[in-house]
Coordinates of C-alpha atoms in Angstrom, one line a residue:
Chain A
M1 CA 0.0 0.0 0.0
A2 CA 1.4 3.4 -1.0
E3 CA 2.0 5.0 2.4
A4 CA 2.1 8.5 0.9
K5 CA -1.4 8.2 -0.6
I6 CA -3.0 6.2 2.1
P7 CA -1.2 7.2 5.3
L8 CA -1.5 5.7 8.8
W9 CA -3.7 7.2 11.5
E10 CA -3.9 6.6 15.2
V11 CA -7.4 6.1 16.7
F12 CA -8.6 7.3 20.1
I13 CA -11.9 6.4 21.6
R14 CA -13.8 8.0 24.6
S15 CA -15.9 5.2 26.0
R16 CA -18.0 7.1 28.5
N17 CA -18.7 10.7 29.4
G18 CA -16.1 12.0 31.8
L19 CA -13.3 9.7 30.7
A20 CA -10.4 10.7 28.5
H21 CA -9.9 9.5 24.9
K22 CA -7.8 6.4 24.9
H23 CA -5.6 5.1 22.1
V24 CA -7.0 1.8 20.7
G25 CA -5.0 1.2 17.5
S26 CA -4.3 2.5 14.0
L27 CA -5.6 2.2 10.5
H28 CA -4.9 3.3 6.9
A29 CA -7.1 6.0 5.2
A30 CA -6.7 8.5 2.4
D31 CA -7.8 11.5 4.4
A32 CA -9.2 12.6 7.7
G33 CA -12.9 12.1 6.8
M34 CA -12.3 8.5 5.6
A35 CA -10.1 7.8 8.6
L36 CA -12.9 8.8 11.0
Q37 CA -15.3 6.5 9.1
A38 CA -12.8 3.6 9.1
A39 CA -12.2 4.2 12.9
R40 CA -15.9 3.9 13.4
D41 CA -16.1 0.8 11.3
V42 CA -13.1 -1.0 12.7
Y43 CA -12.9 0.0 16.3
T44 CA -16.5 0.7 17.5
R45 CA -18.3 -2.5 16.4
R46 CA -19.1 -3.7 19.9
G47 CA -20.4 -0.5 21.5
E48 CA -16.9 0.7 22.5
G49 CA -17.4 4.4 22.2
L50 CA -19.2 7.7 22.3
S51 CA -16.5 9.9 20.6
L52 CA -13.7 9.3 18.2
W53 CA -10.4 11.1 17.5
V54 CA -8.1 10.2 14.6
V55 CA -4.7 11.7 14.4
P56 CA -2.1 11.3 11.6
S57 CA 0.5 9.0 12.9
A58 CA 3.1 11.2 11.4
A59 CA 2.0 14.0 13.7
I60 CA 2.9 12.1 16.8
V61 CA 6.3 12.8 18.4
A62 CA 7.6 9.8 20.3
S63 CA 10.2 9.5 23.0
D64 CA 13.3 7.5 22.0
P65 CA 13.4 4.1 23.6
A66 CA 17.2 4.6 24.1
D67 CA 16.3 7.5 26.5
K68 CA 14.1 5.4 28.7
E69 CA 16.6 5.1 31.6
M70 CA 17.2 8.8 31.7
L71 CA 13.6 9.7 31.3
F72 CA 11.8 7.2 33.5
E73 CA 14.1 5.5 36.0
P74 CA 14.7 8.5 38.3
T75 CA 11.0 8.3 39.4
A76 CA 11.4 4.8 40.7
S77 CA 12.9 5.9 44.0
K78 CA 10.4 8.6 44.7
I79 CA 7.6 6.6 46.3
Y80 CA 6.4 9.7 48.2
R81 CA 4.9 10.9 45.0
H82 CA 2.3 8.1 45.2
P83 CA -0.9 9.2 47.1
T84 CA -0.7 6.3 49.5
F85 CA 0.4 8.1 52.6
Y86 CA -3.0 9.3 53.8
E87 CA -6.4 7.8 54.5
V88 CA -9.3 8.3 52.1
P89 CA -12.6 8.5 54.0
D90 CA -15.0 5.9 52.8
D91 CA -17.6 8.5 52.0
V92 CA -15.3 10.0 49.3
G93 CA -15.8 6.9 47.2
H94 CA -14.0 6.7 43.8
M95 CA -11.3 9.3 43.3
Chain B
M1 CA -38.2 -27.2 8.3
S2 CA -39.3 -28.6 5.0
T3 CA -37.3 -28.1 1.8
T4 CA -40.3 -27.3 -0.3
S5 CA -41.1 -23.8 -1.3
I6 CA -43.8 -22.0 0.6
A7 CA -46.9 -20.5 -1.1
L8 CA -48.0 -17.1 0.1
A9 CA -51.2 -15.1 -0.2
E10 CA -49.7 -11.7 -0.3
S11 CA -51.9 -9.2 1.4
P12 CA -50.9 -5.6 0.6
L13 CA -49.2 -5.4 4.0
L14 CA -47.3 -8.6 3.6
A15 CA -46.2 -7.5 0.1
L16 CA -45.0 -4.2 1.5
V17 CA -43.0 -5.9 4.3
L18 CA -41.5 -8.4 1.8
R19 CA -40.3 -5.6 -0.5
R20 CA -38.4 -4.0 2.3
A21 CA -37.1 -7.3 3.7
D22 CA -36.0 -8.7 0.3
D23 CA -34.2 -5.5 -0.6
A24 CA -32.3 -5.7 2.7
L25 CA -31.5 -9.4 2.5
I26 CA -30.3 -9.4 -1.1
L27 CA -28.2 -6.3 -0.7
G28 CA -26.8 -7.7 2.5
H29 CA -25.9 -10.9 0.8
R30 CA -24.2 -9.1 -2.1
L31 CA -22.2 -7.0 0.3
S32 CA -21.2 -10.1 2.3
E33 CA -19.6 -11.4 -0.8
W34 CA -16.9 -8.8 -0.3
C35 CA -15.9 -10.3 3.0
G36 CA -12.2 -11.1 2.7
H37 CA -12.0 -9.5 -0.8
A38 CA -12.3 -5.7 -0.3
P39 CA -9.5 -3.5 -1.6
M40 CA -8.3 -2.8 2.0
L41 CA -8.8 -4.2 5.4
E42 CA -10.6 -1.2 6.7
E43 CA -13.2 -1.3 3.9
D44 CA -13.6 -5.0 4.2
I45 CA -14.9 -4.4 7.7
A46 CA -16.9 -1.4 6.6
L47 CA -18.7 -3.4 3.9
A48 CA -19.3 -6.4 6.3
N49 CA -20.8 -3.9 8.8
I50 CA -23.2 -2.6 6.2
A51 CA -24.0 -6.2 5.2
L52 CA -24.8 -7.1 8.8
D53 CA -27.0 -4.0 9.2
C54 CA -29.0 -5.1 6.1
V55 CA -29.3 -8.7 7.2
G56 CA -30.5 -7.5 10.7
Q57 CA -33.1 -5.3 9.1
A58 CA -34.2 -8.3 6.9
R59 CA -34.6 -10.5 10.0
A60 CA -36.7 -8.0 11.8
L61 CA -38.9 -7.6 8.7
Y62 CA -39.2 -11.3 8.0
E63 CA -40.2 -11.9 11.6
Y64 CA -42.9 -9.3 11.1
A65 CA -43.9 -10.9 7.8
A66 CA -44.4 -14.2 9.6
Q67 CA -46.6 -12.5 12.1
V68 CA -48.6 -10.8 9.3
D69 CA -48.9 -14.1 7.5
G70 CA -50.2 -15.7 10.7
R71 CA -49.6 -19.3 9.8
G72 CA -46.7 -20.0 12.0
L73 CA -43.9 -19.5 9.4
T74 CA -40.5 -18.2 10.7
E75 CA -38.1 -15.7 9.3
D76 CA -36.1 -18.6 7.9
D77 CA -39.0 -19.8 5.9
F78 CA -39.2 -16.5 4.1
A79 CA -35.5 -16.3 3.4
Y80 CA -34.9 -19.9 2.5
R81 CA -38.1 -21.3 1.1
R82 CA -39.2 -18.8 -1.6
E83 CA -38.1 -19.1 -5.2
A84 CA -36.8 -16.2 -7.3
H85 CA -40.2 -15.2 -8.6
Q86 CA -41.5 -14.9 -5.1
Y87 CA -38.8 -12.4 -4.1
R88 CA -39.9 -8.8 -4.2
N89 CA -36.6 -6.9 -4.1
C90 CA -35.8 -4.3 -6.7
L91 CA -33.4 -5.3 -9.5
L92 CA -30.7 -2.8 -8.3
V93 CA -29.8 -4.7 -5.2
E94 CA -29.2 -8.0 -7.0
Q95 CA -26.8 -6.5 -9.5
P96 CA -23.3 -8.0 -9.2
N97 CA -20.7 -6.4 -7.1
G98 CA -18.5 -5.7 -10.2
D99 CA -15.4 -3.7 -9.2
F100 CA -15.4 -1.6 -6.0
A101 CA -16.8 1.4 -7.9
A102 CA -19.9 -0.6 -9.0
T103 CA -20.5 -1.7 -5.4
I104 CA -20.2 1.9 -4.2
V105 CA -22.5 3.3 -6.9
R106 CA -25.1 0.6 -6.1
Q107 CA -24.9 1.5 -2.4
V108 CA -25.3 5.2 -3.0
L109 CA -28.3 4.7 -5.3
F110 CA -30.0 2.4 -2.9
S111 CA -29.1 4.3 0.3
A112 CA -30.3 7.6 -1.2
F113 CA -33.7 5.9 -1.6
I114 CA -34.0 3.8 1.5
D115 CA -32.7 6.4 4.0
P116 CA -35.4 9.0 3.5
Y117 CA -37.8 6.1 3.1
W118 CA -37.1 4.8 6.7
R119 CA -37.1 8.3 8.0
A120 CA -40.6 8.9 6.7
M121 CA -41.7 5.4 7.9
M122 CA -40.8 6.3 11.5
G123 CA -44.2 8.0 11.5
S124 CA -46.0 4.9 10.2
A125 CA -49.3 4.1 11.8
D126 CA -48.1 0.5 11.9
A127 CA -46.1 0.3 15.2
A128 CA -44.0 -2.7 14.1
L129 CA -42.9 -0.9 10.9
A130 CA -42.3 2.3 12.8
A131 CA -40.0 0.5 15.2
V132 CA -38.0 -1.2 12.4
A133 CA -37.8 2.2 10.7
A134 CA -36.4 4.0 13.8
K135 CA -33.6 1.4 14.1
A136 CA -32.9 1.1 10.3
E137 CA -32.7 4.8 9.7
K138 CA -29.7 5.3 11.9
E139 CA -28.0 2.5 10.0
T140 CA -28.9 3.6 6.5
A141 CA -27.9 7.2 7.2
Y142 CA -24.4 5.9 7.8
H143 CA -24.5 3.7 4.7
L144 CA -25.4 6.7 2.6
R145 CA -22.6 8.8 4.2
H146 CA -20.0 6.1 3.8
A147 CA -20.8 5.2 0.2
A148 CA -21.2 8.9 -0.8
E149 CA -17.8 9.8 0.6
W150 CA -16.3 7.0 -1.4
L151 CA -18.1 8.1 -4.5
I152 CA -16.8 11.6 -4.2
R153 CA -13.3 10.4 -3.8
L154 CA -13.5 7.9 -6.7
G155 CA -15.1 10.4 -9.0
D156 CA -12.7 13.2 -8.1
G157 CA -9.8 10.9 -7.7
T158 CA -7.4 9.4 -10.3
A159 CA -8.2 9.1 -14.1
E160 CA -8.8 5.3 -13.6
S161 CA -11.1 5.6 -10.5
R162 CA -13.0 8.3 -12.3
A163 CA -13.5 6.3 -15.4
R164 CA -14.5 3.2 -13.5
V165 CA -17.0 5.0 -11.3
Q166 CA -18.6 6.9 -14.2
A167 CA -18.9 3.6 -16.1
A168 CA -20.6 2.0 -13.0
L169 CA -22.9 4.9 -12.7
D170 CA -23.9 4.7 -16.4
D171 CA -24.5 0.9 -16.0
L172 CA -26.6 1.1 -12.8
W173 CA -28.5 4.3 -13.4
P174 CA -31.4 2.5 -15.3
Y175 CA -32.0 0.5 -12.1
A176 CA -32.3 3.5 -9.8
G177 CA -35.9 4.4 -10.7
E178 CA -37.6 1.1 -9.8
A179 CA -37.5 1.9 -6.1
F180 CA -39.7 4.9 -6.6
E181 CA -42.5 3.2 -8.5
S182 CA -45.9 3.6 -6.8
D183 CA -47.7 0.3 -6.5
P184 CA -51.5 0.4 -6.7
A185 CA -51.6 -2.4 -4.1
E186 CA -49.9 -0.1 -1.7
A187 CA -52.4 2.8 -2.2
G188 CA -54.6 1.7 0.6
L189 CA -51.7 1.4 3.0
V190 CA -50.5 4.9 2.0
A191 CA -54.0 6.3 2.6
A192 CA -54.1 4.6 6.0
G193 CA -50.7 6.1 7.0
I194 CA -49.1 2.7 7.2
A195 CA -46.9 3.1 4.1
V196 CA -45.1 6.0 2.4
D197 CA -45.6 6.4 -1.3
P198 CA -42.1 5.8 -2.7
A199 CA -42.7 8.3 -5.5
S200 CA -42.9 11.1 -2.9
L201 CA -39.3 10.4 -2.0
R202 CA -37.9 11.0 -5.5
P203 CA -37.2 14.7 -4.9
A204 CA -35.1 13.9 -1.8
F205 CA -33.2 11.3 -3.8
D206 CA -32.6 13.7 -6.7
R207 CA -31.2 16.3 -4.3
T208 CA -28.9 13.9 -2.6
I209 CA -27.6 12.5 -5.9
A210 CA -27.1 16.0 -7.4
R211 CA -25.1 17.1 -4.4
V212 CA -22.9 14.0 -4.4
L213 CA -22.3 13.9 -8.1
E214 CA -21.4 17.5 -8.2
E215 CA -18.8 17.1 -5.5
A216 CA -17.6 13.9 -7.2
T217 CA -17.4 15.8 -10.5
L218 CA -19.4 13.0 -12.2
T219 CA -22.0 13.3 -14.9
R220 CA -25.6 12.3 -14.1
P221 CA -26.6 9.8 -16.8
T222 CA -29.4 11.0 -19.1
G223 CA -30.7 7.7 -20.4
S224 CA -34.3 6.9 -19.6
G225 CA -34.2 3.1 -20.3
A226 CA -35.6 2.2 -16.9
Q227 CA -35.4 -1.4 -15.7
S228 CA -38.0 -2.7 -13.4
G229 CA -40.0 -5.9 -12.6
G230 CA -38.4 -7.0 -9.3
R231 CA -41.4 -6.0 -7.2
R232 CA -43.5 -8.4 -9.3
G233 CA -41.0 -11.2 -9.1
R234 CA -39.5 -10.7 -12.6
H235 CA -35.8 -10.7 -11.8
S236 CA -32.5 -10.5 -13.6
E237 CA -30.6 -13.8 -14.0
H238 CA -28.4 -12.9 -11.0
L239 CA -31.1 -13.5 -8.3
G240 CA -31.2 -17.3 -9.1
F241 CA -27.5 -17.6 -8.5
I242 CA -27.7 -15.6 -5.2
L243 CA -30.6 -17.8 -4.0
A244 CA -28.7 -21.0 -5.0
D245 CA -25.9 -19.8 -2.7
L246 CA -28.2 -18.5 0.1
Q247 CA -30.6 -21.4 0.2
Y248 CA -28.4 -24.4 -0.6
L249 CA -27.8 -25.5 2.9
Q250 CA -31.4 -25.2 4.1
R251 CA -32.7 -26.9 1.0
A252 CA -30.2 -29.8 1.2
H253 CA -30.3 -30.1 5.0
P254 CA -33.7 -28.9 6.2
G255 CA -33.6 -27.3 9.6
A256 CA -29.9 -27.5 9.9
V257 CA -28.6 -25.3 12.7
W258 CA -25.2 -24.5 14.2

């Protein structure tokens, strides 16, 4: 398939009100309109979503896997950042 | 279930339900033939989705047909135990898939008829048909949008896609008019608010087609050689082959289930 004519798109679905759009996969489509239709057809066949985003894959800037130690390892020792040091009253429910 | 064909006394209501059901089943079957063969994976799934919508509509309508008939037949009896001349679908939906352009043109022509039809039928005095209409209209609105977007891109696309889609339009145009024929047998149902006169939907169809063809930079065929007969059971040769495929299992192994 000619990548230039039918480029790759990333698909994001929001499954319920109040939740964020979540990445679910990718697809090929000639333009944004067809990408949105293909996303509907390929990724929402079982009632997965209420809203769709499609984004050209080429527009995504990704971190370099070679940088993962520098980027992500320093957080491992900072357990005080996790909100586990205080009690959540039962009445608060889901946070 | 027996292998023999059923005989029907087609009241105007039963005939109306079978027209809608047979259109949906035969188009759904045609679209299902693309499964695993479409030009790209995304469109393979899209066409299968449309096929499943059509077959779902057909099932609901055959169930209602069985109820109207009142002799204890099932949806399967209507699908599997009628012969070609008992089918009431329009000739357009039984036309071969051809290339992808032909499938898209067929879909646009049919959807531009059936979508306003179901929208109008949501107000039917017949509660069962109004319920089918309310569900089907959401599906057919998407079928129309999807096929029209493809038609626009094929028409305003490459020299080859344009030539193919214009040729498909010229080939299939004579079949577009049959859906709008008023049937005298339906007049009573129209008067009772149960059915919509298909002829009244032609202006909406013409507006849709004009808009889509303009954006697709395609030429509306001018020929007037209209093909019809499907509603009376006079079909093209293609329907027999479709039914051979569709009915083989139930005819050879009556009542087979899985």
